[in-house]
Tab-separated table of C-alpha atoms and ligand atoms in Angstrom:
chain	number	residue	atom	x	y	z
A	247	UNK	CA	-5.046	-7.245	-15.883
A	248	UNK	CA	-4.351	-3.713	-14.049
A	249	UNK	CA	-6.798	-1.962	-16.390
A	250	UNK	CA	-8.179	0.862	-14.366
A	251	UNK	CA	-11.969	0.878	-13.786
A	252	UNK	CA	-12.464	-3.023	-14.214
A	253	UNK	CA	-12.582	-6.207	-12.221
A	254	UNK	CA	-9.269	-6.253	-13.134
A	255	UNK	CA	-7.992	-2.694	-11.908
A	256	UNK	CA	-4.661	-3.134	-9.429
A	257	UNK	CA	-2.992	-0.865	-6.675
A	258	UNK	CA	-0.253	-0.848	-4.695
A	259	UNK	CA	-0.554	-1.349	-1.005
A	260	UNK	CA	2.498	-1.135	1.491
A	261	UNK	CA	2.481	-1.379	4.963
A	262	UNK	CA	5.604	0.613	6.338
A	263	UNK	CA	7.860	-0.233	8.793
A	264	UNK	CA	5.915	1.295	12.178
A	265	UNK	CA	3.275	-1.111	10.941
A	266	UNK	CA	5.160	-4.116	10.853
A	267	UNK	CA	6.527	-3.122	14.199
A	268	UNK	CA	3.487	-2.976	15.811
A	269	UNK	CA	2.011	-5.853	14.458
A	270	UNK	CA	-0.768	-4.792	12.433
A	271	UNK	CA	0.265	-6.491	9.218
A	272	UNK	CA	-2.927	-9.089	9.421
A	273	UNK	CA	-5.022	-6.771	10.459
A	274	UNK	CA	-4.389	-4.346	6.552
A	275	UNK	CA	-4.149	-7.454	4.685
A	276	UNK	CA	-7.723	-8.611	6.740
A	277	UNK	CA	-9.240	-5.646	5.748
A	278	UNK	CA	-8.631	-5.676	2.030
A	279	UNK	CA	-9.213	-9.378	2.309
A	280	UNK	CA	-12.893	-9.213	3.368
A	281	UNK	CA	-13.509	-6.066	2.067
A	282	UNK	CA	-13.547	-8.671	-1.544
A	283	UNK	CA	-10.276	-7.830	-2.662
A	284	UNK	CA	-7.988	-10.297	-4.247
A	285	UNK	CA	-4.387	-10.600	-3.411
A	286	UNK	CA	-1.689	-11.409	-6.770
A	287	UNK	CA	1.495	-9.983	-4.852
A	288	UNK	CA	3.397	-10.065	-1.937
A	289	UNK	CA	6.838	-9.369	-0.339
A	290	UNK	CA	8.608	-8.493	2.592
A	291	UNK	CA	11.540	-6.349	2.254
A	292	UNK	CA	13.719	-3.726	3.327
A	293	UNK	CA	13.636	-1.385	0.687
A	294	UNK	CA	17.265	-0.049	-0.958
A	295	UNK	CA	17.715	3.738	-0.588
A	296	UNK	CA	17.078	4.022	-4.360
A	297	UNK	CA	13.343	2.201	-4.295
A	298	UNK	CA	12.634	4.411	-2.208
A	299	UNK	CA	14.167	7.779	-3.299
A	300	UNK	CA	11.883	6.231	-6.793
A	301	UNK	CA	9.141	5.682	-5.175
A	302	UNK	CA	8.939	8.747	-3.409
A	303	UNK	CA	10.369	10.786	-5.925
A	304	UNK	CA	7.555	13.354	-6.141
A	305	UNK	CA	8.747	14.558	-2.925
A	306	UNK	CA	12.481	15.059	-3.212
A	307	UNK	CA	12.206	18.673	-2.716
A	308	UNK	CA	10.302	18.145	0.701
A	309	UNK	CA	12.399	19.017	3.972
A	310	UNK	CA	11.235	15.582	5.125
A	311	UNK	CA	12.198	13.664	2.322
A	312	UNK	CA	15.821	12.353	3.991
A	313	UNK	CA	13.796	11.254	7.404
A	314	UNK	CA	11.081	9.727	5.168
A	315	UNK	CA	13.797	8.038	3.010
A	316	UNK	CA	15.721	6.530	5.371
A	317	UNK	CA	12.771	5.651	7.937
A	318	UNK	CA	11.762	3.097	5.097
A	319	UNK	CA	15.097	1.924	4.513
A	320	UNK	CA	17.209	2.072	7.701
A	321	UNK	CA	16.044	-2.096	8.283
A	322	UNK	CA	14.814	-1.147	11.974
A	323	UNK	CA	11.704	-3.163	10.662
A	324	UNK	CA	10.893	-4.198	6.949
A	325	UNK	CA	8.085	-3.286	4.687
A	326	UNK	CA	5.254	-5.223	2.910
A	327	UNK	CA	4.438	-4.601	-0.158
A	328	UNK	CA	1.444	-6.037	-1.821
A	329	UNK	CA	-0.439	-5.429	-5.047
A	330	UNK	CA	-4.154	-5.837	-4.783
A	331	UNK	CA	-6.584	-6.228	-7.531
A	332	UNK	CA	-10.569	-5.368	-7.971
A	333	UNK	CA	-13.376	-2.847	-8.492
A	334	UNK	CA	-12.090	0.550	-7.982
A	335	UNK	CA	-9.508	-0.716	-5.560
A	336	UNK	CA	-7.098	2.326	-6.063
A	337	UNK	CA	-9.788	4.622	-4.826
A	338	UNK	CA	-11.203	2.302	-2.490
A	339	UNK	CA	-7.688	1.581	-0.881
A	340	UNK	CA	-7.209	5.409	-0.322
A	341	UNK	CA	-10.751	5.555	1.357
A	342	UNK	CA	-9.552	2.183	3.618
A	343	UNK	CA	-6.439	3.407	4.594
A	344	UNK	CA	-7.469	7.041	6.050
A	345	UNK	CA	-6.315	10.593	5.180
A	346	UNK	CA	-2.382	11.059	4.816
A	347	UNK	CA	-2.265	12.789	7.878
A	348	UNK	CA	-3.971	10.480	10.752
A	349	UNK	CA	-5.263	13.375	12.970
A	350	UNK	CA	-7.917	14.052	9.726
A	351	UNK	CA	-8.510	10.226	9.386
A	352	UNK	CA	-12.264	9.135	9.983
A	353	UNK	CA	-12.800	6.296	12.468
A	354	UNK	CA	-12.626	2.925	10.608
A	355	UNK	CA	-10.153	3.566	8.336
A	356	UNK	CA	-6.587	2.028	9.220
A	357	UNK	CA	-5.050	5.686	10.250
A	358	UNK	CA	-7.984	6.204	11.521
A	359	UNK	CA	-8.268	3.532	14.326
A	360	UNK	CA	-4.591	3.193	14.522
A	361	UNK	CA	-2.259	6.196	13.965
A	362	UNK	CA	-1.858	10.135	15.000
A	363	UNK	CA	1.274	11.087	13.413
A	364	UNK	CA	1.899	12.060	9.774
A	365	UNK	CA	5.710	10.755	9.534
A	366	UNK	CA	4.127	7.404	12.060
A	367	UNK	CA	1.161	6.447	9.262
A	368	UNK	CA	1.220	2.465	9.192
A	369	UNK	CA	0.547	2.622	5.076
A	370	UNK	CA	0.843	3.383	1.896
A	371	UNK	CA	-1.477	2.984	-0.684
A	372	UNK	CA	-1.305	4.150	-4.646
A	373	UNK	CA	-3.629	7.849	-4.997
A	374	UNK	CA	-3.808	7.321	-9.142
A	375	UNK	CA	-4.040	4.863	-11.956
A	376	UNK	CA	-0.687	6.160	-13.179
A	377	UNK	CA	0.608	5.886	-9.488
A	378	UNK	CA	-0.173	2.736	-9.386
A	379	UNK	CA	1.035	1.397	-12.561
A	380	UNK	CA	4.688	3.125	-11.917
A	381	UNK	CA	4.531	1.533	-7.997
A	382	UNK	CA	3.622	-2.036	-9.155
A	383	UNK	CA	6.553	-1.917	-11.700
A	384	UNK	CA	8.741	-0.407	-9.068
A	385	UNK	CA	7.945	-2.890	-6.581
A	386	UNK	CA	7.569	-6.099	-8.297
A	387	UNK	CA	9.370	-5.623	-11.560
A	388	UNK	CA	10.496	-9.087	-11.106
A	389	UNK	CA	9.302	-12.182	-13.950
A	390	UNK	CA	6.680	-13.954	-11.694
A	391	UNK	CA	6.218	-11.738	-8.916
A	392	UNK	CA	2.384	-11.093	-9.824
A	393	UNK	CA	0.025	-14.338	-9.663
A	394	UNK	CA	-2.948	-14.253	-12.106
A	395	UNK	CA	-5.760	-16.678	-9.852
A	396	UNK	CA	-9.720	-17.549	-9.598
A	397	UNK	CA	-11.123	-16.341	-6.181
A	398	UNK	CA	-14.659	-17.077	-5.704
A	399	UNK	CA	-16.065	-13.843	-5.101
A	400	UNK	CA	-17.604	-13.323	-8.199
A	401	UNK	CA	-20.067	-15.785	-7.353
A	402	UNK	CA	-21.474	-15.472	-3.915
A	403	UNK	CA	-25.159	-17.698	-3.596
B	642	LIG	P1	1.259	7.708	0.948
B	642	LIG	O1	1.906	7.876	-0.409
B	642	LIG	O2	2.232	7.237	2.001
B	642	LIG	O3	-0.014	6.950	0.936
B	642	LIG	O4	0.875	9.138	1.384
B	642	LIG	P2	0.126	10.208	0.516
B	642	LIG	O5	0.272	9.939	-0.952
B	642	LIG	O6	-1.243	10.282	1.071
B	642	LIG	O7	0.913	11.510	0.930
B	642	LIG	P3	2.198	12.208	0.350
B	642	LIG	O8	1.969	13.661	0.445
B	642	LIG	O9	2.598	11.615	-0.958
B	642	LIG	O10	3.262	11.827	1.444
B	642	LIG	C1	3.908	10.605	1.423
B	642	LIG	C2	4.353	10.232	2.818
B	642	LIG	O11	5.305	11.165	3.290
B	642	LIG	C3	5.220	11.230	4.691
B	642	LIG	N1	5.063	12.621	5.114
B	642	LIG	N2	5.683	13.102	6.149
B	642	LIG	N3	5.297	16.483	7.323
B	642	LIG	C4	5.771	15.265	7.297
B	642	LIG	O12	6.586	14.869	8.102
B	642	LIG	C5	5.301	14.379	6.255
B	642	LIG	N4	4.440	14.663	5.294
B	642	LIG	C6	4.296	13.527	4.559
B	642	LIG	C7	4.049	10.422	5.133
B	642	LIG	O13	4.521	9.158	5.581
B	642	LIG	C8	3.247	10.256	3.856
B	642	LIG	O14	2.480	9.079	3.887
């Protein structure tokens, strides 16, 4: 499982706290849902400052990094976090979710028909294989936190 270019290839999907806030938690999980993908994790949380400082850690440098750290951690709203698995899903979860910044994200993606600020963007999603190995660990490190099951969508009629 989590081999990169198979059936079997897994990313990392959050939906951040403005998300949860404004209610639009079915509505990613619908998408990726439909769209064929299979869900093996799930958790609502509020992240600790060091998750996040890890998770984000490619950006310490950033003059936003503080407002970005502690707007996922501060507990105004929680997170979900959420591994997904199938066909190119860590490419094909960037393309669902939008460009980073919303006011360059197509209509029909989630930034896209949701979102116009940058530090406001509803979601996160994994932009590499390696990415998304070191966010899956991150997030659910835990003995059991991944579920291995049959959907049926390998065999529409
Ligand atoms: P993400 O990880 O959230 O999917 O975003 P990304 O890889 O497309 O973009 P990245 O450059 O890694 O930025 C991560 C998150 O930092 C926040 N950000 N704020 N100028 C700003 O205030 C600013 N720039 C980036 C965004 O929430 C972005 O998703």
């Amino acid at each position: 499982y989590g081999v990169p270019g198979t059936a079997q290839e897994r990313t990392f999907i959050a939906v951040k706290p403005d998300g949860v806030q404004r209610g639009l938690v079915s509505d990613i999980i619908g998408r990726f849902e439909r769209r064929g993908y299979k869900l093996v994790g799930l958790k609502l949380l509020v992240p600790s400052v060091g998750l996040a400082k890890e998770h984000y850690a490619d950006l310490s440098s950033k003059p936003f990094f503080a407002g970005l750290v502690d707007y996922m951690t501060n507990g105004k709203a929680p997170v979900i976090g959420m591994v997904w698995e199938g066909p190119s899903v860590i490419k094909q979860g960037r393309v669902m979710l939008g460009a980073t910044d919303p006011k360059a994200a197509g209509p029909g993606t989630i930034r896209g028909d949701y979102c116009l600020s940058i530090g406001r963007n509803i979601c996160h999603g994994s932009d590499s294989a390696e990415s998304a190995q070191k966010e899956i660990s991150l997030w659910f490190g835990g003995k059991g936190e991944i579920t291995n099951w049959t959907s049926n969508n390998a065999e529409w009629v």
